[in-house]
PDB file of C-alpha atoms in Angstrom:
ATOM      1  CA  MET A   1     -21.397 -28.355 -22.017  1.00  0.00           C
ATOM      2  CA  LYS A   2     -19.182 -25.802 -23.988  1.00  0.00           C
ATOM      3  CA  VAL A   3     -17.742 -23.243 -22.155  1.00  0.00           C
ATOM      4  CA  LEU A   4     -15.788 -19.891 -23.281  1.00  0.00           C
ATOM      5  CA  ILE A   5     -12.947 -18.980 -21.147  1.00  0.00           C
ATOM      6  CA  THR A   6     -11.902 -15.423 -21.877  1.00  0.00           C
ATOM      7  CA  GLY A   7      -8.402 -14.413 -20.934  1.00  0.00           C
ATOM      8  CA  ALA A   8      -7.550 -18.053 -21.261  1.00  0.00           C
ATOM      9  CA  SER A   9      -3.780 -17.521 -21.337  1.00  0.00           C
ATOM     10  CA  GLY A  10      -4.010 -15.672 -18.114  1.00  0.00           C
ATOM     11  CA  PHE A  11      -3.103 -16.501 -14.648  1.00  0.00           C
ATOM     12  CA  VAL A  12      -6.752 -17.390 -13.757  1.00  0.00           C
ATOM     13  CA  GLY A  13      -7.976 -18.229 -17.399  1.00  0.00           C
ATOM     14  CA  ASN A  14      -5.204 -20.634 -18.033  1.00  0.00           C
ATOM     15  CA  ALA A  15      -6.059 -22.526 -14.549  1.00  0.00           C
ATOM     16  CA  MET A  16      -9.668 -22.250 -15.520  1.00  0.00           C
ATOM     17  CA  CYS A  17      -9.135 -24.065 -18.670  1.00  0.00           C
ATOM     18  CA  SER A  18      -7.170 -26.864 -16.849  1.00  0.00           C
ATOM     19  CA  TRP A  19     -10.012 -27.426 -14.446  1.00  0.00           C
ATOM     20  CA  LEU A  20     -12.672 -27.610 -16.674  1.00  0.00           C
ATOM     21  CA  THR A  21     -11.166 -29.801 -19.426  1.00  0.00           C
ATOM     22  CA  THR A  22     -10.140 -32.125 -16.590  1.00  0.00           C
ATOM     23  CA  HIS A  23     -13.844 -32.383 -15.454  1.00  0.00           C
ATOM     24  CA  GLY A  24     -15.053 -33.283 -18.568  1.00  0.00           C
ATOM     25  CA  LEU A  25     -16.395 -29.826 -20.134  1.00  0.00           C
ATOM     26  CA  GLU A  26     -15.340 -28.623 -23.521  1.00  0.00           C
ATOM     27  CA  VAL A  27     -13.606 -25.482 -23.407  1.00  0.00           C
ATOM     28  CA  VAL A  28     -13.021 -22.722 -25.750  1.00  0.00           C
ATOM     29  CA  GLY A  29     -10.306 -20.253 -25.219  1.00  0.00           C
ATOM     30  CA  ALA A  30     -10.533 -16.647 -26.173  1.00  0.00           C
ATOM     31  CA  VAL A  31      -6.920 -15.013 -26.207  1.00  0.00           C
ATOM     32  CA  ARG A  32      -5.219 -12.022 -27.784  1.00  0.00           C
ATOM     33  CA  GLN A  33      -2.779 -14.439 -29.445  1.00  0.00           C
ATOM     34  CA  LEU A  34      -1.906 -17.892 -29.175  1.00  0.00           C
ATOM     35  CA  PRO A  35      -0.131 -18.765 -26.055  1.00  0.00           C
ATOM     36  CA  ALA A  36       3.243 -20.175 -25.944  1.00  0.00           C
ATOM     37  CA  ARG A  37       2.303 -23.282 -23.823  1.00  0.00           C
ATOM     38  CA  ALA A  38      -1.014 -24.022 -25.287  1.00  0.00           C
ATOM     39  CA  GLN A  39      -3.469 -26.644 -23.706  1.00  0.00           C
ATOM     40  CA  VAL A  40      -4.144 -29.475 -25.928  1.00  0.00           C
ATOM     41  CA  ASP A  41      -7.662 -29.763 -24.843  1.00  0.00           C
ATOM     42  CA  VAL A  42      -8.617 -26.120 -25.293  1.00  0.00           C
ATOM     43  CA  ASP A  43      -9.947 -24.672 -28.745  1.00  0.00           C
ATOM     44  CA  TYR A  44      -8.196 -21.528 -28.801  1.00  0.00           C
ATOM     45  CA  ARG A  45      -9.729 -18.533 -30.625  1.00  0.00           C
ATOM     46  CA  ILE A  46      -8.010 -15.205 -31.225  1.00  0.00           C
ATOM     47  CA  VAL A  47     -10.363 -12.343 -30.177  1.00  0.00           C
ATOM     48  CA  GLY A  48      -7.721  -9.428 -29.720  1.00  0.00           C
ATOM     49  CA  GLY A  49      -8.166  -6.586 -27.256  1.00  0.00           C
ATOM     50  CA  LEU A  50     -11.024  -5.997 -24.642  1.00  0.00           C
ATOM     51  CA  ASP A  51     -12.959  -3.016 -25.562  1.00  0.00           C
ATOM     52  CA  SER A  52     -16.321  -1.864 -27.025  1.00  0.00           C
ATOM     53  CA  GLY A  53     -15.143  -2.950 -30.470  1.00  0.00           C
ATOM     54  CA  THR A  54     -14.192  -6.657 -29.670  1.00  0.00           C
ATOM     55  CA  ASP A  55     -16.098  -9.158 -32.048  1.00  0.00           C
ATOM     56  CA  TRP A  56     -16.797 -12.073 -30.184  1.00  0.00           C
ATOM     57  CA  ARG A  57     -19.359 -13.939 -32.458  1.00  0.00           C
ATOM     58  CA  ALA A  58     -16.681 -16.542 -33.516  1.00  0.00           C
ATOM     59  CA  ALA A  59     -15.489 -17.402 -30.224  1.00  0.00           C
ATOM     60  CA  LEU A  60     -18.980 -17.899 -28.936  1.00  0.00           C
ATOM     61  CA  ALA A  61     -20.230 -20.160 -31.782  1.00  0.00           C
ATOM     62  CA  GLY A  62     -21.848 -23.117 -29.996  1.00  0.00           C
ATOM     63  CA  VAL A  63     -20.945 -22.030 -26.433  1.00  0.00           C
ATOM     64  CA  ASP A  64     -23.269 -22.687 -23.640  1.00  0.00           C
ATOM     65  CA  ALA A  65     -21.825 -20.531 -20.854  1.00  0.00           C
ATOM     66  CA  ILE A  66     -18.516 -18.278 -20.403  1.00  0.00           C
ATOM     67  CA  VAL A  67     -16.213 -17.720 -17.622  1.00  0.00           C
ATOM     68  CA  HIS A  68     -15.285 -14.237 -18.229  1.00  0.00           C
ATOM     69  CA  CYS A  69     -11.671 -13.770 -16.638  1.00  0.00           C
ATOM     70  CA  ALA A  70     -10.491 -11.284 -19.266  1.00  0.00           C
ATOM     71  CA  ALA A  71      -9.770  -7.767 -17.766  1.00  0.00           C
ATOM     72  CA  ARG A  72      -7.576  -4.900 -17.520  1.00  0.00           C
ATOM     73  CA  VAL A  73      -6.129  -5.943 -14.132  1.00  0.00           C
ATOM     74  CA  HIS A  74      -5.112  -3.711 -11.013  1.00  0.00           C
ATOM     75  CA  VAL A  75      -1.771  -2.958 -11.184  1.00  0.00           C
ATOM     76  CA  MET A  76       0.648  -1.311  -8.500  1.00  0.00           C
ATOM     77  CA  ARG A  77       2.329   1.476 -10.955  1.00  0.00           C
ATOM     78  CA  GLU A  78      -0.502   2.797 -13.047  1.00  0.00           C
ATOM     79  CA  THR A  79       0.690   4.378 -16.523  1.00  0.00           C
ATOM     80  CA  ALA A  80      -2.741   5.567 -17.893  1.00  0.00           C
ATOM     81  CA  ASP A  81      -3.357   9.281 -17.933  1.00  0.00           C
ATOM     82  CA  ASP A  82      -7.065   8.791 -16.960  1.00  0.00           C
ATOM     83  CA  PRO A  83      -7.158   5.219 -15.066  1.00  0.00           C
ATOM     84  CA  LEU A  84     -10.675   5.223 -14.552  1.00  0.00           C
ATOM     85  CA  MET A  85     -11.519   5.522 -18.304  1.00  0.00           C
ATOM     86  CA  ALA A  86      -9.043   2.931 -19.060  1.00  0.00           C
ATOM     87  CA  PHE A  87     -10.390   0.537 -16.858  1.00  0.00           C
ATOM     88  CA  ARG A  88     -14.304   1.419 -18.000  1.00  0.00           C
ATOM     89  CA  SER A  89     -13.162   0.790 -21.432  1.00  0.00           C
ATOM     90  CA  ALA A  90     -12.033  -2.803 -20.998  1.00  0.00           C
ATOM     91  CA  ASN A  91     -13.978  -3.927 -17.736  1.00  0.00           C
ATOM     92  CA  VAL A  92     -17.194  -2.181 -18.381  1.00  0.00           C
ATOM     93  CA  ALA A  93     -17.626  -1.113 -22.202  1.00  0.00           C
ATOM     94  CA  GLY A  94     -15.701  -4.582 -23.240  1.00  0.00           C
ATOM     95  CA  THR A  95     -17.581  -6.860 -20.841  1.00  0.00           C
ATOM     96  CA  GLU A  96     -20.966  -5.501 -22.079  1.00  0.00           C
ATOM     97  CA  ARG A  97     -20.203  -5.955 -25.661  1.00  0.00           C
ATOM     98  CA  LEU A  98     -19.207  -9.544 -25.083  1.00  0.00           C
ATOM     99  CA  ALA A  99     -22.459  -9.828 -22.817  1.00  0.00           C
ATOM    100  CA  ARG A 100     -24.721  -8.603 -25.614  1.00  0.00           C
ATOM    101  CA  GLN A 101     -23.250 -10.646 -28.255  1.00  0.00           C
ATOM    102  CA  ALA A 102     -23.448 -13.715 -26.096  1.00  0.00           C
ATOM    103  CA  ALA A 103     -27.209 -13.209 -25.342  1.00  0.00           C
ATOM    104  CA  ALA A 104     -27.815 -12.413 -28.888  1.00  0.00           C
ATOM    105  CA  LEU A 105     -26.200 -15.896 -29.552  1.00  0.00           C
ATOM    106  CA  GLY A 106     -28.092 -17.933 -27.351  1.00  0.00           C
ATOM    107  CA  VAL A 107     -25.520 -18.236 -24.388  1.00  0.00           C
ATOM    108  CA  LYS A 108     -27.405 -19.360 -21.201  1.00  0.00           C
ATOM    109  CA  ARG A 109     -24.925 -18.381 -18.549  1.00  0.00           C
ATOM    110  CA  LEU A 110     -21.785 -15.656 -17.906  1.00  0.00           C
ATOM    111  CA  VAL A 111     -19.912 -15.805 -14.895  1.00  0.00           C
ATOM    112  CA  PHE A 112     -18.300 -12.650 -14.214  1.00  0.00           C
ATOM    113  CA  ILE A 113     -14.853 -12.492 -12.118  1.00  0.00           C
ATOM    114  CA  SER A 114     -15.246  -9.216 -10.316  1.00  0.00           C
ATOM    115  CA  SER A 115     -12.967  -8.055  -7.300  1.00  0.00           C
ATOM    116  CA  ILE A 116     -13.510  -7.818  -3.192  1.00  0.00           C
ATOM    117  CA  LYS A 117     -12.211  -4.214  -4.161  1.00  0.00           C
ATOM    118  CA  VAL A 118     -15.993  -3.514  -4.847  1.00  0.00           C
ATOM    119  CA  ASN A 119     -16.767  -4.022  -1.158  1.00  0.00           C
ATOM    120  CA  GLY A 120     -13.623  -2.079  -0.099  1.00  0.00           C
ATOM    121  CA  GLU A 121     -10.342  -1.929   0.835  1.00  0.00           C
ATOM    122  CA  GLU A 122     -10.088  -3.378   4.377  1.00  0.00           C
ATOM    123  CA  THR A 123     -12.468  -5.022   7.276  1.00  0.00           C
ATOM    124  CA  ALA A 124     -11.896  -6.806  10.159  1.00  0.00           C
ATOM    125  CA  GLU A 125     -15.418  -7.725  10.545  1.00  0.00           C
ATOM    126  CA  GLY A 126     -15.881  -9.580   7.240  1.00  0.00           C
ATOM    127  CA  PHE A 127     -17.445  -8.359   3.976  1.00  0.00           C
ATOM    128  CA  ASN A 128     -20.314  -9.999   2.538  1.00  0.00           C
ATOM    129  CA  GLU A 129     -22.469  -9.692  -0.394  1.00  0.00           C
ATOM    130  CA  ASN A 130     -25.134  -7.626   1.295  1.00  0.00           C
ATOM    131  CA  ASP A 131     -22.400  -4.442   1.913  1.00  0.00           C
ATOM    132  CA  THR A 132     -23.025  -1.372   0.310  1.00  0.00           C
ATOM    133  CA  PRO A 133     -20.399  -1.243  -2.195  1.00  0.00           C
ATOM    134  CA  ALA A 134     -17.532   1.018  -1.272  1.00  0.00           C
ATOM    135  CA  PRO A 135     -14.761   0.829  -4.027  1.00  0.00           C
ATOM    136  CA  GLN A 136     -11.744   3.079  -3.289  1.00  0.00           C
ATOM    137  CA  ASP A 137      -9.951   3.006  -6.483  1.00  0.00           C
ATOM    138  CA  PRO A 138     -10.382   3.336 -10.308  1.00  0.00           C
ATOM    139  CA  TYR A 139     -10.350  -0.620 -10.687  1.00  0.00           C
ATOM    140  CA  GLY A 140     -13.014  -1.262  -7.876  1.00  0.00           C
ATOM    141  CA  HIS A 141     -15.230   1.426  -9.175  1.00  0.00           C
ATOM    142  CA  ALA A 142     -15.090  -0.061 -12.905  1.00  0.00           C
ATOM    143  CA  LYS A 143     -15.580  -3.633 -11.675  1.00  0.00           C
ATOM    144  CA  TRP A 144     -18.706  -2.178  -9.752  1.00  0.00           C
ATOM    145  CA  GLU A 145     -20.068  -0.427 -12.700  1.00  0.00           C
ATOM    146  CA  ALA A 146     -19.635  -3.582 -14.683  1.00  0.00           C
ATOM    147  CA  GLU A 147     -21.777  -5.579 -12.015  1.00  0.00           C
ATOM    148  CA  GLU A 148     -24.468  -2.897 -12.473  1.00  0.00           C
ATOM    149  CA  MET A 149     -24.379  -3.157 -16.256  1.00  0.00           C
ATOM    150  CA  LEU A 150     -24.410  -6.675 -16.367  1.00  0.00           C
ATOM    151  CA  SER A 151     -27.502  -6.760 -14.193  1.00  0.00           C
ATOM    152  CA  GLN A 152     -29.004  -4.576 -16.599  1.00  0.00           C
ATOM    153  CA  VAL A 153     -28.225  -6.696 -19.684  1.00  0.00           C
ATOM    154  CA  SER A 154     -29.643 -10.065 -17.782  1.00  0.00           C
ATOM    155  CA  LYS A 155     -33.006  -8.048 -17.120  1.00  0.00           C
ATOM    156  CA  GLU A 156     -32.817  -6.879 -20.883  1.00  0.00           C
ATOM    157  CA  THR A 157     -31.974 -10.248 -22.305  1.00  0.00           C
ATOM    158  CA  GLY A 158     -32.359 -13.053 -19.835  1.00  0.00           C
ATOM    159  CA  LEU A 159     -28.870 -14.172 -20.005  1.00  0.00           C
ATOM    160  CA  GLU A 160     -28.138 -15.576 -16.370  1.00  0.00           C
ATOM    161  CA  VAL A 161     -25.196 -13.723 -14.533  1.00  0.00           C
ATOM    162  CA  VAL A 162     -23.200 -14.721 -11.792  1.00  0.00           C
ATOM    163  CA  ILE A 163     -20.912 -12.185 -10.185  1.00  0.00           C
ATOM    164  CA  VAL A 164     -17.978 -13.526  -8.074  1.00  0.00           C
ATOM    165  CA  ARG A 165     -15.702 -11.246  -6.003  1.00  0.00           C
ATOM    166  CA  PRO A 166     -12.161 -12.908  -4.746  1.00  0.00           C
ATOM    167  CA  PRO A 167      -9.838 -11.551  -2.351  1.00  0.00           C
ATOM    168  CA  LEU A 168      -6.173 -11.994  -3.116  1.00  0.00           C
ATOM    169  CA  VAL A 169      -5.668 -15.015  -5.589  1.00  0.00           C
ATOM    170  CA  TYR A 170      -2.583 -16.809  -5.332  1.00  0.00           C
ATOM    171  CA  GLY A 171      -0.786 -19.898  -6.942  1.00  0.00           C
ATOM    172  CA  PRO A 172       1.935 -20.734  -9.338  1.00  0.00           C
ATOM    173  CA  GLY A 173       2.860 -17.807 -11.423  1.00  0.00           C
ATOM    174  CA  VAL A 174       1.523 -15.210  -9.005  1.00  0.00           C
ATOM    175  CA  LYS A 175       2.685 -11.676  -9.279  1.00  0.00           C
ATOM    176  CA  GLY A 176       2.309  -8.449  -7.037  1.00  0.00           C
ATOM    177  CA  ASN A 177       3.064  -8.571  -3.343  1.00  0.00           C
ATOM    178  CA  LEU A 178       2.927 -12.349  -2.972  1.00  0.00           C
ATOM    179  CA  ALA A 179       5.818 -12.644  -5.543  1.00  0.00           C
ATOM    180  CA  ARG A 180       7.817  -9.979  -3.474  1.00  0.00           C
ATOM    181  CA  LEU A 181       7.314 -11.828  -0.330  1.00  0.00           C
ATOM    182  CA  LEU A 182       8.462 -15.307  -1.914  1.00  0.00           C
ATOM    183  CA  ASN A 183      11.372 -13.263  -3.297  1.00  0.00           C
ATOM    184  CA  TRP A 184      12.414 -11.828  -0.179  1.00  0.00           C
ATOM    185  CA  VAL A 185      11.906 -14.863   2.047  1.00  0.00           C
ATOM    186  CA  GLU A 186      13.794 -17.133  -0.541  1.00  0.00           C
ATOM    187  CA  ARG A 187      16.759 -14.545  -0.322  1.00  0.00           C
ATOM    188  CA  GLY A 188      16.376 -14.337   3.368  1.00  0.00           C
ATOM    189  CA  VAL A 189      15.685 -10.668   3.567  1.00  0.00           C
ATOM    190  CA  PRO A 190      14.559  -9.619   6.966  1.00  0.00           C
ATOM    191  CA  LEU A 191      11.187  -8.341   7.108  1.00  0.00           C
ATOM    192  CA  PRO A 192       9.512  -5.754   9.647  1.00  0.00           C
ATOM    193  CA  LEU A 193       6.244  -7.580  10.106  1.00  0.00           C
ATOM    194  CA  ALA A 194       6.467  -9.575  13.301  1.00  0.00           C
ATOM    195  CA  GLY A 195       4.383  -7.131  14.966  1.00  0.00           C
ATOM    196  CA  ILE A 196       1.486  -7.068  12.319  1.00  0.00           C
ATOM    197  CA  ARG A 197      -1.939  -7.975  14.252  1.00  0.00           C
ATOM    198  CA  ASN A 198      -4.098  -8.501  11.174  1.00  0.00           C
ATOM    199  CA  ALA A 199      -6.020 -11.120   8.979  1.00  0.00           C
ATOM    200  CA  ARG A 200      -6.394 -11.723   5.419  1.00  0.00           C
ATOM    201  CA  SER A 201      -8.679 -13.974   3.329  1.00  0.00           C
ATOM    202  CA  LEU A 202      -6.893 -15.552   0.449  1.00  0.00           C
ATOM    203  CA  ILE A 203      -8.093 -18.193  -2.145  1.00  0.00           C
ATOM    204  CA  GLY A 204      -5.910 -20.573  -4.009  1.00  0.00           C
ATOM    205  CA  ILE A 205      -6.204 -20.881  -7.603  1.00  0.00           C
ATOM    206  CA  ASP A 206      -7.400 -24.288  -7.330  1.00  0.00           C
ATOM    207  CA  ASN A 207     -10.058 -23.306  -4.930  1.00  0.00           C
ATOM    208  CA  PHE A 208     -11.091 -20.390  -6.999  1.00  0.00           C
ATOM    209  CA  THR A 209     -11.388 -22.396 -10.122  1.00  0.00           C
ATOM    210  CA  SER A 210     -13.370 -25.052  -8.156  1.00  0.00           C
ATOM    211  CA  ALA A 211     -15.879 -22.030  -6.967  1.00  0.00           C
ATOM    212  CA  LEU A 212     -15.973 -20.872 -10.471  1.00  0.00           C
ATOM    213  CA  HIS A 213     -17.016 -24.406 -11.683  1.00  0.00           C
ATOM    214  CA  ALA A 214     -19.875 -24.235  -9.108  1.00  0.00           C
ATOM    215  CA  CYS A 215     -21.072 -20.955 -10.371  1.00  0.00           C
ATOM    216  CA  LEU A 216     -21.067 -22.093 -13.846  1.00  0.00           C
ATOM    217  CA  THR A 217     -23.162 -25.326 -13.204  1.00  0.00           C
ATOM    218  CA  HIS A 218     -25.317 -24.897 -10.124  1.00  0.00           C
ATOM    219  CA  PRO A 219     -28.964 -23.998 -10.863  1.00  0.00           C
ATOM    220  CA  ALA A 220     -29.246 -21.699  -7.978  1.00  0.00           C
ATOM    221  CA  ALA A 221     -26.344 -19.608  -8.996  1.00  0.00           C
ATOM    222  CA  ALA A 222     -28.476 -17.838 -11.690  1.00  0.00           C
ATOM    223  CA  GLY A 223     -28.463 -13.954 -10.636  1.00  0.00           C
ATOM    224  CA  ARG A 224     -26.531 -14.155  -7.623  1.00  0.00           C
ATOM    225  CA  THR A 225     -23.133 -12.421  -6.258  1.00  0.00           C
ATOM    226  CA  TYR A 226     -20.656 -14.751  -4.196  1.00  0.00           C
ATOM    227  CA  LEU A 227     -17.622 -13.987  -2.208  1.00  0.00           C
ATOM    228  CA  VAL A 228     -14.896 -16.696  -1.864  1.00  0.00           C
ATOM    229  CA  ARG A 229     -12.107 -17.841   0.393  1.00  0.00           C
ATOM    230  CA  ASP A 230      -9.898 -20.559   1.264  1.00  0.00           C
ATOM    231  CA  GLY A 231     -11.557 -20.757   4.670  1.00  0.00           C
ATOM    232  CA  LYS A 232      -9.009 -19.954   6.809  1.00  0.00           C
ATOM    233  CA  ASP A 233      -7.668 -16.485   7.135  1.00  0.00           C
ATOM    234  CA  ILE A 234      -4.160 -15.641   8.121  1.00  0.00           C
ATOM    235  CA  SER A 235      -2.036 -12.876   9.218  1.00  0.00           C
ATOM    236  CA  THR A 236       0.845 -11.290   7.091  1.00  0.00           C
ATOM    237  CA  PRO A 237       3.783 -12.591   9.636  1.00  0.00           C
ATOM    238  CA  GLU A 238       1.987 -16.097   9.751  1.00  0.00           C
ATOM    239  CA  LEU A 239       1.717 -16.219   5.876  1.00  0.00           C
ATOM    240  CA  VAL A 240       5.562 -15.174   5.875  1.00  0.00           C
ATOM    241  CA  ARG A 241       6.352 -18.167   8.186  1.00  0.00           C
ATOM    242  CA  ARG A 242       4.329 -20.569   6.134  1.00  0.00           C
ATOM    243  CA  LEU A 243       5.975 -19.349   2.775  1.00  0.00           C
ATOM    244  CA  GLY A 244       9.442 -19.946   4.701  1.00  0.00           C
ATOM    245  CA  ARG A 245       8.493 -23.401   5.574  1.00  0.00           C
ATOM    246  CA  HIS A 246       7.345 -24.686   2.120  1.00  0.00           C
ATOM    247  CA  LEU A 247      10.356 -22.746   0.723  1.00  0.00           C
ATOM    248  CA  GLY A 248      12.769 -24.482   3.225  1.00  0.00           C
ATOM    249  CA  LYS A 249      14.020 -21.081   4.000  1.00  0.00           C
ATOM    250  CA  PRO A 250      13.791 -19.623   7.737  1.00  0.00           C
ATOM    251  CA  ALA A 251      11.131 -16.553   7.588  1.00  0.00           C
ATOM    252  CA  ARG A 252      13.441 -13.365   9.200  1.00  0.00           C
ATOM    253  CA  LEU A 253      10.883 -11.338  10.922  1.00  0.00           C
ATOM    254  CA  PHE A 254      11.222  -8.353  13.137  1.00  0.00           C
ATOM    255  CA  ALA A 255       8.831  -5.826  14.774  1.00  0.00           C
ATOM    256  CA  LEU A 256       8.205  -2.280  13.734  1.00  0.00           C
ATOM    257  CA  PRO A 257       4.815  -0.451  14.222  1.00  0.00           C
ATOM    258  CA  ALA A 258       2.496  -0.472  11.521  1.00  0.00           C
ATOM    259  CA  PRO A 259       1.981   3.279  11.688  1.00  0.00           C
ATOM    260  CA  LEU A 260       5.924   3.743  11.270  1.00  0.00           C
ATOM    261  CA  LEU A 261       6.215   1.124   8.388  1.00  0.00           C
ATOM    262  CA  GLU A 262       3.064   3.000   6.422  1.00  0.00           C
ATOM    263  CA  GLY A 263       4.901   6.467   7.151  1.00  0.00           C
ATOM    264  CA  LEU A 264       8.415   4.955   5.932  1.00  0.00           C
ATOM    265  CA  ALA A 265       6.706   3.369   2.905  1.00  0.00           C
ATOM    266  CA  GLY A 266       4.726   6.910   2.228  1.00  0.00           C
ATOM    267  CA  LEU A 267       8.239   8.502   1.790  1.00  0.00           C
ATOM    268  CA  VAL A 268       8.916   6.405  -1.014  1.00  0.00           C
ATOM    269  CA  GLY A 269       5.324   6.064  -2.406  1.00  0.00           C
ATOM    270  CA  ARG A 270       4.776   2.773  -1.214  1.00  0.00           C
ATOM    271  CA  ARG A 271       2.126   3.328   1.232  1.00  0.00           C
ATOM    272  CA  ALA A 272      -0.519   1.278  -0.158  1.00  0.00           C
ATOM    273  CA  ASP A 273       1.436  -1.618  -0.690  1.00  0.00           C
ATOM    274  CA  VAL A 274       2.290  -1.540   2.992  1.00  0.00           C
ATOM    275  CA  GLN A 275      -1.174  -1.150   4.001  1.00  0.00           C
ATOM    276  CA  ARG A 276      -2.149  -4.249   2.135  1.00  0.00           C
ATOM    277  CA  LEU A 277       0.354  -6.117   4.420  1.00  0.00           C
ATOM    278  CA  THR A 278      -0.465  -4.692   7.255  1.00  0.00           C
ATOM    279  CA  GLY A 279      -4.174  -4.179   7.155  1.00  0.00           C
ATOM    280  CA  SER A 280      -7.089  -6.783   7.646  1.00  0.00           C
ATOM    281  CA  LEU A 281      -9.628  -7.939   4.867  1.00  0.00           C
ATOM    282  CA  ILE A 282     -11.893 -10.710   6.013  1.00  0.00           C
ATOM    283  CA  VAL A 283     -14.379 -12.200   3.755  1.00  0.00           C
ATOM    284  CA  ASP A 284     -17.692 -14.093   4.457  1.00  0.00           C
ATOM    285  CA  ASP A 285     -18.409 -16.908   2.186  1.00  0.00           C
ATOM    286  CA  SER A 286     -21.325 -18.351   3.686  1.00  0.00           C
ATOM    287  CA  ARG A 287     -23.496 -17.789   0.974  1.00  0.00           C
ATOM    288  CA  ILE A 288     -21.897 -19.739  -1.573  1.00  0.00           C
ATOM    289  CA  ARG A 289     -21.186 -22.741   0.864  1.00  0.00           C
ATOM    290  CA  SER A 290     -25.019 -22.724   1.874  1.00  0.00           C
ATOM    291  CA  GLU A 291     -26.384 -22.191  -1.586  1.00  0.00           C
ATOM    292  CA  LEU A 292     -24.065 -24.115  -3.589  1.00  0.00           C
ATOM    293  CA  GLY A 293     -22.876 -26.686  -1.453  1.00  0.00           C
ATOM    294  CA  TRP A 294     -19.483 -25.500  -2.333  1.00  0.00           C
ATOM    295  CA  VAL A 295     -16.314 -26.435  -0.138  1.00  0.00           C
ATOM    296  CA  PRO A 296     -12.917 -25.561  -0.795  1.00  0.00           C
ATOM    297  CA  PRO A 297     -11.221 -29.076  -2.203  1.00  0.00           C
ATOM    298  CA  TYR A 298      -7.769 -27.654  -0.872  1.00  0.00           C
ATOM    299  CA  THR A 299      -6.506 -26.269   2.333  1.00  0.00           C
ATOM    300  CA  LEU A 300      -4.725 -22.870   2.551  1.00  0.00           C
ATOM    301  CA  ASP A 301      -1.097 -24.833   3.200  1.00  0.00           C
ATOM    302  CA  ASP A 302      -1.890 -27.242   0.145  1.00  0.00           C
ATOM    303  CA  GLY A 303      -1.928 -23.657  -2.009  1.00  0.00           C
ATOM    304  CA  LEU A 304       0.947 -22.269  -0.145  1.00  0.00           C
ATOM    305  CA  GLU A 305       3.003 -25.467  -0.481  1.00  0.00           C
ATOM    306  CA  LEU A 306       2.116 -25.679  -4.425  1.00  0.00           C
ATOM    307  CA  MET A 307       2.751 -21.897  -5.157  1.00  0.00           C
ATOM    308  CA  ALA A 308       6.171 -22.119  -3.275  1.00  0.00           C
ATOM    309  CA  ARG A 309       7.248 -25.581  -5.262  1.00  0.00           C
ATOM    310  CA  ALA A 310       6.495 -23.649  -8.471  1.00  0.00           C
ATOM    311  CA  TRP A 311       8.465 -20.610  -7.201  1.00  0.00           C
ATOM    312  CA  LEU A 312      11.384 -22.667  -6.780  1.00  0.00           C
ATOM    313  CA  ASN A 313      11.165 -24.587  -9.948  1.00  0.00           C
ATOM    314  CA  ARG A 314      10.624 -21.313 -11.941  1.00  0.00           C
ATOM    315  CA  THR A 315      14.146 -21.155 -13.347  1.00  0.00           C
ATOM    316  CA  ARG A 316      14.184 -24.842 -14.563  1.00  0.00           C
ATOM    317  CA  THR A 317      10.858 -24.510 -16.150  1.00  0.00           C
ATOM    318  CA  GLY A 318      10.383 -20.881 -17.153  1.00  0.00           C
TER     319      GLY A 318
END
């Protein structure tokens, strides 16, 4: 099988290329420009940006299936004048262009990386695939619109579409809140998180690529939507303690009530960031386990240890 990975130089795309080549698949990597650290077994093809005008035909030549990792990603500090239109341009129009050109060239299946943000931002009950979508921000709205568009393209063309909605994906090279936590724990910064009583589903990058591989190759995945996770949910203070253990640093935690934390964060425009640390977001991944027989190959601690090791090595290797 020959597989096109879009966004092949990104966090997920690069890992997906490694996973598939290791498992014997032929990989074409679509990129804006050749990566500084190209993988020798990947056939890189430059396609430029992601929008309604992208021409994917050269990258799609001879391809059997696609894992669509390229996207305008969720950012903490938005700079676009109209964020929803910016997300729609890349994540809806750009994805539709890819899907329609792929279908015209006889590609069989497209695995689309969506987001748990389609379900919503917070739940202690457990999101599942049957929930009514409730996206709260422009990124989540655009991902939901892309899912709906792909469903229509599939009906019109016969292209098999598989939707995967991950929670936070972590691993070597992670950015955002987890990178901040790693930095703070390594530096010994006291964190006011000891009193937080929440639970979060996460998925390590190697578990995620394993799940995407199953969605790519299993006959039963066609037309389905799946939620994924490592299998063990974790509170924010416990996450900090485990990061400290893997970094070889003590976790310096003290308690402040969550409403006070969020209020203080709101004064400096960081309420949403803190809510991601204090709130619960649990994922029910029973569908992918039962339908595809998928089991995460690595534990949560396996993934955290790998991420911490890469963090400690970042100066030497980066």
